[in-house]
Amino acid sequence: MLFHSIRGVPAIDPEKCMGCGACASKCPTDSLTLHRTRDSILLELNVARCIRCAYCAEACPNNAITIEDKYTVIGRSREELAIRVIVPLARCDSCGEPLRHSAREVELAREKVPDLNVIKLCDKCKVKRVLAR
Amino acid sequence: MIDRLRECGLRDFTYIDDETVTTCVRPEELSQILRCLILRAGLHFSTCVGVDVRGLGEQGIEIYYIVSGKKLRLLLRTSVAPSEKIEVPLDLPCTYWCLHEARDLVGLNLRNEVYTYRFVLPDSYPRSVCPLRKDYQYSERPLTKCVQEMPTRPEKAITLFPHIPYFYEHEDFIVYVDVDKIVDFEYRGFYNHRGIEKVGETRLKADQVPFIAERICGICGYTHSCAYCQAVESALRIDIPESARLTRTLLLEVERIESHLLWLAILCYMINLRDLFLKLMRCREHVMSMGEILTGNRKMYGINVIGGVRDFITSERIEKAARLFSELKTQCTKLLQELKSSERLRAATRGVGTLSREDALITGAVGPVARASGIDYDVRKYLPYAAYSQVSFSIPVYSEGDVYSRALVRIDETLESIDIIDQVLGMSRALLEKPHRSEYEWLPCRVGVGMTEAPRGEDVHFIITGHDLRLYRWRVRAPTYANLPSLWKSLIGEKLEHANLIIASIDPCLACTDRLVVVDTGLGKVRKITRLVEVREA
Ligand code: SF4
Ligand code: SF4
């Protein structure tokens, strides 16, 4: 069940979110946006824009979004109404540079497909390793 | 039915779905064919759609005329070369608005124009810009300058109810009077162009559009999202599950009751039945709660998707709603009977604003306005959608055509809706059956039409699919758009003191006409109109 009594503000669980952006691409109003910084992914929810459609909750592969019973939100500025989740990126095993995927995505991939040999290397280190062979 | 179409000179029909046929006609024959279809064969003219087909590898503009009858929807397709002109059939006022809309939005050339000024765009929009042409980017904002294009007449003007800039929407009902008799009428709306169709064609994906469609109107939004989904389902030939059909029927009827109760309450307010006004509004509150229990939202149910509905309805929700509904039913029925037998209602509205059957036909009136004038056109019976073929109900029709019959039609319809909801809640096992939606594959260049009977009348959505889950064209014809032209016939000759009542009697919805995304709440709606009446003395 996506909601209990009324459809309220979506809540994002920062422990579960892996910054995949599935919710942001489904959101019809652009309330959810994904920003990339050098070492993390920032998922921002603008509650004032949200129409409580619950598409994001349906789309999330990790069930990180739940629809709360709270409908009205009050704040003095748009900034106060924003909900932000910062997801750190995975790092290269050899040089420590941030990769394109988040750490949680890599974890989840390992969990889901145990025999997959996930290589956590940045592009440069991959090239180096191939050349060294 | 097909024979009657042949008599009007139409050939070579292609079926889009079981009820929709399409055929091509030449532009010069069009007026003659339309006259034959509407005046002789008795079909209903729904709307026409201008499409800029240059993105489909063709030249110029195509116009689709949508004409509907019993178990048949006809799509007449005409290609117009860039330099060619289309004639406006002057004896068919139902075609005026959509042809002028095509002129303003996609740049169609018209012969014998009725409105020489910009019609569906604000006066300040530059003449050279046609916002629905494909070479116009949706993010562009044209440079505007303040001008007034609509010609003003020399008469002395007295503004009775000034425009209050507090409202988003603004329309002018200008009545010309001789002492206290209305001798002429003019309408100017469309001051606020938001380009919701453009947004649907460019920025949004097709599966996100139902939410925007739902926000076209604040009172009957669900019917728009249903009509849109049906249009896509007819274009892609998607068969939706039984449970989704029933869910749609249930919510559509909840919405109809809610909308009619609002209108009846406002009517009571206007004719000074204040206690009934309060009682009806309280009753309406419970109807809104039903929506909330079933879908989580009082309005904007957000439950429709292409191919069915979302899995929101559970057995606990149905039980809870059924319990509320059984209380509400008796209360609501009693109130409506009280209103129906009210002497005050009869005295204030009988014989006011009469619209004859012929006038209703040629102006293309729909919904309760048409049914009060003796036309039994109701999409639920003529072209059944959702689960309307499985429930039994009757269509109330009155022949007097005055405000009183419009009120009676709405009262009777509300009672019928209560009955339909009862029947659907009785089928709760089928309602809960999974899955609630069918899978589909997106195919480009398909044409589809979806029609629903909104509380205010027939609601038409027309789509052409594009590539990658996008729409090439999306056109919305909301019911008030079709009902406003009938005011020319029903206002002229009436007394000025009745003007408000007559304008309110078509249940005008500004959001419907302008296609705005504005949530219009309760009372604001009709009071807004009464403030905007302008009177000019002859
Ligand atoms: S509920 Fe709908 S509008 Fe709100 S953030 Fe989620 S997808 Fe976007
Ligand atoms: S909330 Fe879910 S869908 Fe959105 S980015 Fe996080 S994991 Fe992906």
PDB file of N, CA and C and ligand atoms in Angstrom, chain A residues 8 10 23 26-32 45-46 49-57 65 67, ligand 1:
ATOM      1  N   GLY A   8       0.246  12.310   1.336  1.00  0.00           N
ATOM      2  CA  GLY A   8       0.956  13.497   1.802  1.00  0.00           C
ATOM      3  C   GLY A   8       2.308  13.652   1.137  1.00  0.00           C
ATOM      4  N   PRO A  10       6.072  13.165   0.123  1.00  0.00           N
ATOM      5  CA  PRO A  10       6.952  12.000   0.062  1.00  0.00           C
ATOM      6  C   PRO A  10       8.148  12.180   0.999  1.00  0.00           C
ATOM      7  N   CYS A  23      13.396   8.148  -9.663  1.00  0.00           N
ATOM      8  CA  CYS A  23      12.271   8.967  -9.208  1.00  0.00           C
ATOM      9  C   CYS A  23      12.261  10.310  -9.938  1.00  0.00           C
ATOM     10  N   LYS A  26      10.826  10.184 -13.379  1.00  0.00           N
ATOM     11  CA  LYS A  26       9.389   9.905 -13.441  1.00  0.00           C
ATOM     12  C   LYS A  26       8.556  11.103 -12.999  1.00  0.00           C
ATOM     13  N   CYS A  27       9.092  11.935 -12.158  1.00  0.00           N
ATOM     14  CA  CYS A  27       8.323  13.020 -11.546  1.00  0.00           C
ATOM     15  C   CYS A  27       7.756  13.960 -12.617  1.00  0.00           C
ATOM     16  N   PRO A  28       6.430  14.126 -12.666  1.00  0.00           N
ATOM     17  CA  PRO A  28       5.857  14.953 -13.735  1.00  0.00           C
ATOM     18  C   PRO A  28       6.068  16.449 -13.542  1.00  0.00           C
ATOM     19  N   THR A  29       6.405  16.872 -12.349  1.00  0.00           N
ATOM     20  CA  THR A  29       6.470  18.318 -12.111  1.00  0.00           C
ATOM     21  C   THR A  29       7.880  18.828 -11.884  1.00  0.00           C
ATOM     22  N   ASP A  30       8.867  17.979 -12.047  1.00  0.00           N
ATOM     23  CA  ASP A  30      10.246  18.385 -11.771  1.00  0.00           C
ATOM     24  C   ASP A  30      10.455  18.782 -10.315  1.00  0.00           C
ATOM     25  N   SER A  31       9.702  18.226  -9.388  1.00  0.00           N
ATOM     26  CA  SER A  31       9.954  18.565  -7.982  1.00  0.00           C
ATOM     27  C   SER A  31      11.190  17.842  -7.487  1.00  0.00           C
ATOM     28  N   LEU A  32      11.424  16.662  -8.034  1.00  0.00           N
ATOM     29  CA  LEU A  32      12.606  15.909  -7.638  1.00  0.00           C
ATOM     30  C   LEU A  32      13.691  16.169  -8.669  1.00  0.00           C
ATOM     31  N   LEU A  45      14.182  17.445  -3.133  1.00  0.00           N
ATOM     32  CA  LEU A  45      12.733  17.423  -3.313  1.00  0.00           C
ATOM     33  C   LEU A  45      12.174  18.777  -2.927  1.00  0.00           C
ATOM     34  N   ASN A  46      11.564  19.443  -3.885  1.00  0.00           N
ATOM     35  CA  ASN A  46      10.933  20.726  -3.618  1.00  0.00           C
ATOM     36  C   ASN A  46       9.473  20.461  -3.266  1.00  0.00           C
ATOM     37  N   ARG A  49       6.458  22.239  -4.923  1.00  0.00           N
ATOM     38  CA  ARG A  49       6.099  21.923  -6.309  1.00  0.00           C
ATOM     39  C   ARG A  49       5.381  20.598  -6.430  1.00  0.00           C
ATOM     40  N   CYS A  50       5.572  19.757  -5.439  1.00  0.00           N
ATOM     41  CA  CYS A  50       5.084  18.369  -5.509  1.00  0.00           C
ATOM     42  C   CYS A  50       3.559  18.328  -5.536  1.00  0.00           C
ATOM     43  N   ILE A  51       3.013  17.471  -6.392  1.00  0.00           N
ATOM     44  CA  ILE A  51       1.558  17.344  -6.468  1.00  0.00           C
ATOM     45  C   ILE A  51       1.073  16.071  -5.790  1.00  0.00           C
ATOM     46  N   ARG A  52       1.900  15.412  -5.043  1.00  0.00           N
ATOM     47  CA  ARG A  52       1.540  14.199  -4.271  1.00  0.00           C
ATOM     48  C   ARG A  52       1.008  13.095  -5.163  1.00  0.00           C
ATOM     49  N   CYS A  53       1.630  12.881  -6.310  1.00  0.00           N
ATOM     50  CA  CYS A  53       1.108  11.877  -7.223  1.00  0.00           C
ATOM     51  C   CYS A  53       1.626  10.493  -6.895  1.00  0.00           C
ATOM     52  N   ALA A  54       2.714  10.421  -6.159  1.00  0.00           N
ATOM     53  CA  ALA A  54       3.297   9.147  -5.726  1.00  0.00           C
ATOM     54  C   ALA A  54       3.926   8.339  -6.853  1.00  0.00           C
ATOM     55  N   TYR A  55       4.206   8.980  -7.978  1.00  0.00           N
ATOM     56  CA  TYR A  55       4.937   8.284  -9.031  1.00  0.00           C
ATOM     57  C   TYR A  55       6.336   7.918  -8.554  1.00  0.00           C
ATOM     58  N   CYS A  56       6.941   8.815  -7.755  1.00  0.00           N
ATOM     59  CA  CYS A  56       8.309   8.570  -7.301  1.00  0.00           C
ATOM     60  C   CYS A  56       8.364   7.326  -6.425  1.00  0.00           C
ATOM     61  N   ALA A  57       7.369   7.194  -5.531  1.00  0.00           N
ATOM     62  CA  ALA A  57       7.355   6.044  -4.640  1.00  0.00           C
ATOM     63  C   ALA A  57       7.189   4.757  -5.426  1.00  0.00           C
ATOM     64  N   ILE A  65      11.360   5.748  -0.945  1.00  0.00           N
ATOM     65  CA  ILE A  65      10.386   6.829  -0.799  1.00  0.00           C
ATOM     66  C   ILE A  65       9.080   6.277  -0.252  1.00  0.00           C
ATOM     67  N   ILE A  67       5.096   7.593   1.213  1.00  0.00           N
ATOM     68  CA  ILE A  67       4.184   8.727   1.240  1.00  0.00           C
ATOM     69  C   ILE A  67       3.695   8.886   2.676  1.00  0.00           C
TER      70      ILE A  67
HETATM   71  S1  SF4 C   1       4.804  12.687  -5.440  1.00  0.00           S
HETATM   72 FE1  SF4 C   1       4.825  13.055  -7.663  1.00  0.00          FE
HETATM   73  S2  SF4 C   1       5.196  15.260  -7.836  1.00  0.00           S
HETATM   74 FE2  SF4 C   1       5.752  14.691  -5.744  1.00  0.00          FE
HETATM   75  S3  SF4 C   1       7.928  14.296  -5.866  1.00  0.00           S
HETATM   76 FE3  SF4 C   1       6.908  12.326  -6.147  1.00  0.00          FE
HETATM   77  S4  SF4 C   1       6.717  12.109  -8.382  1.00  0.00           S
HETATM   78 FE4  SF4 C   1       7.195  14.278  -7.975  1.00  0.00          FE
END
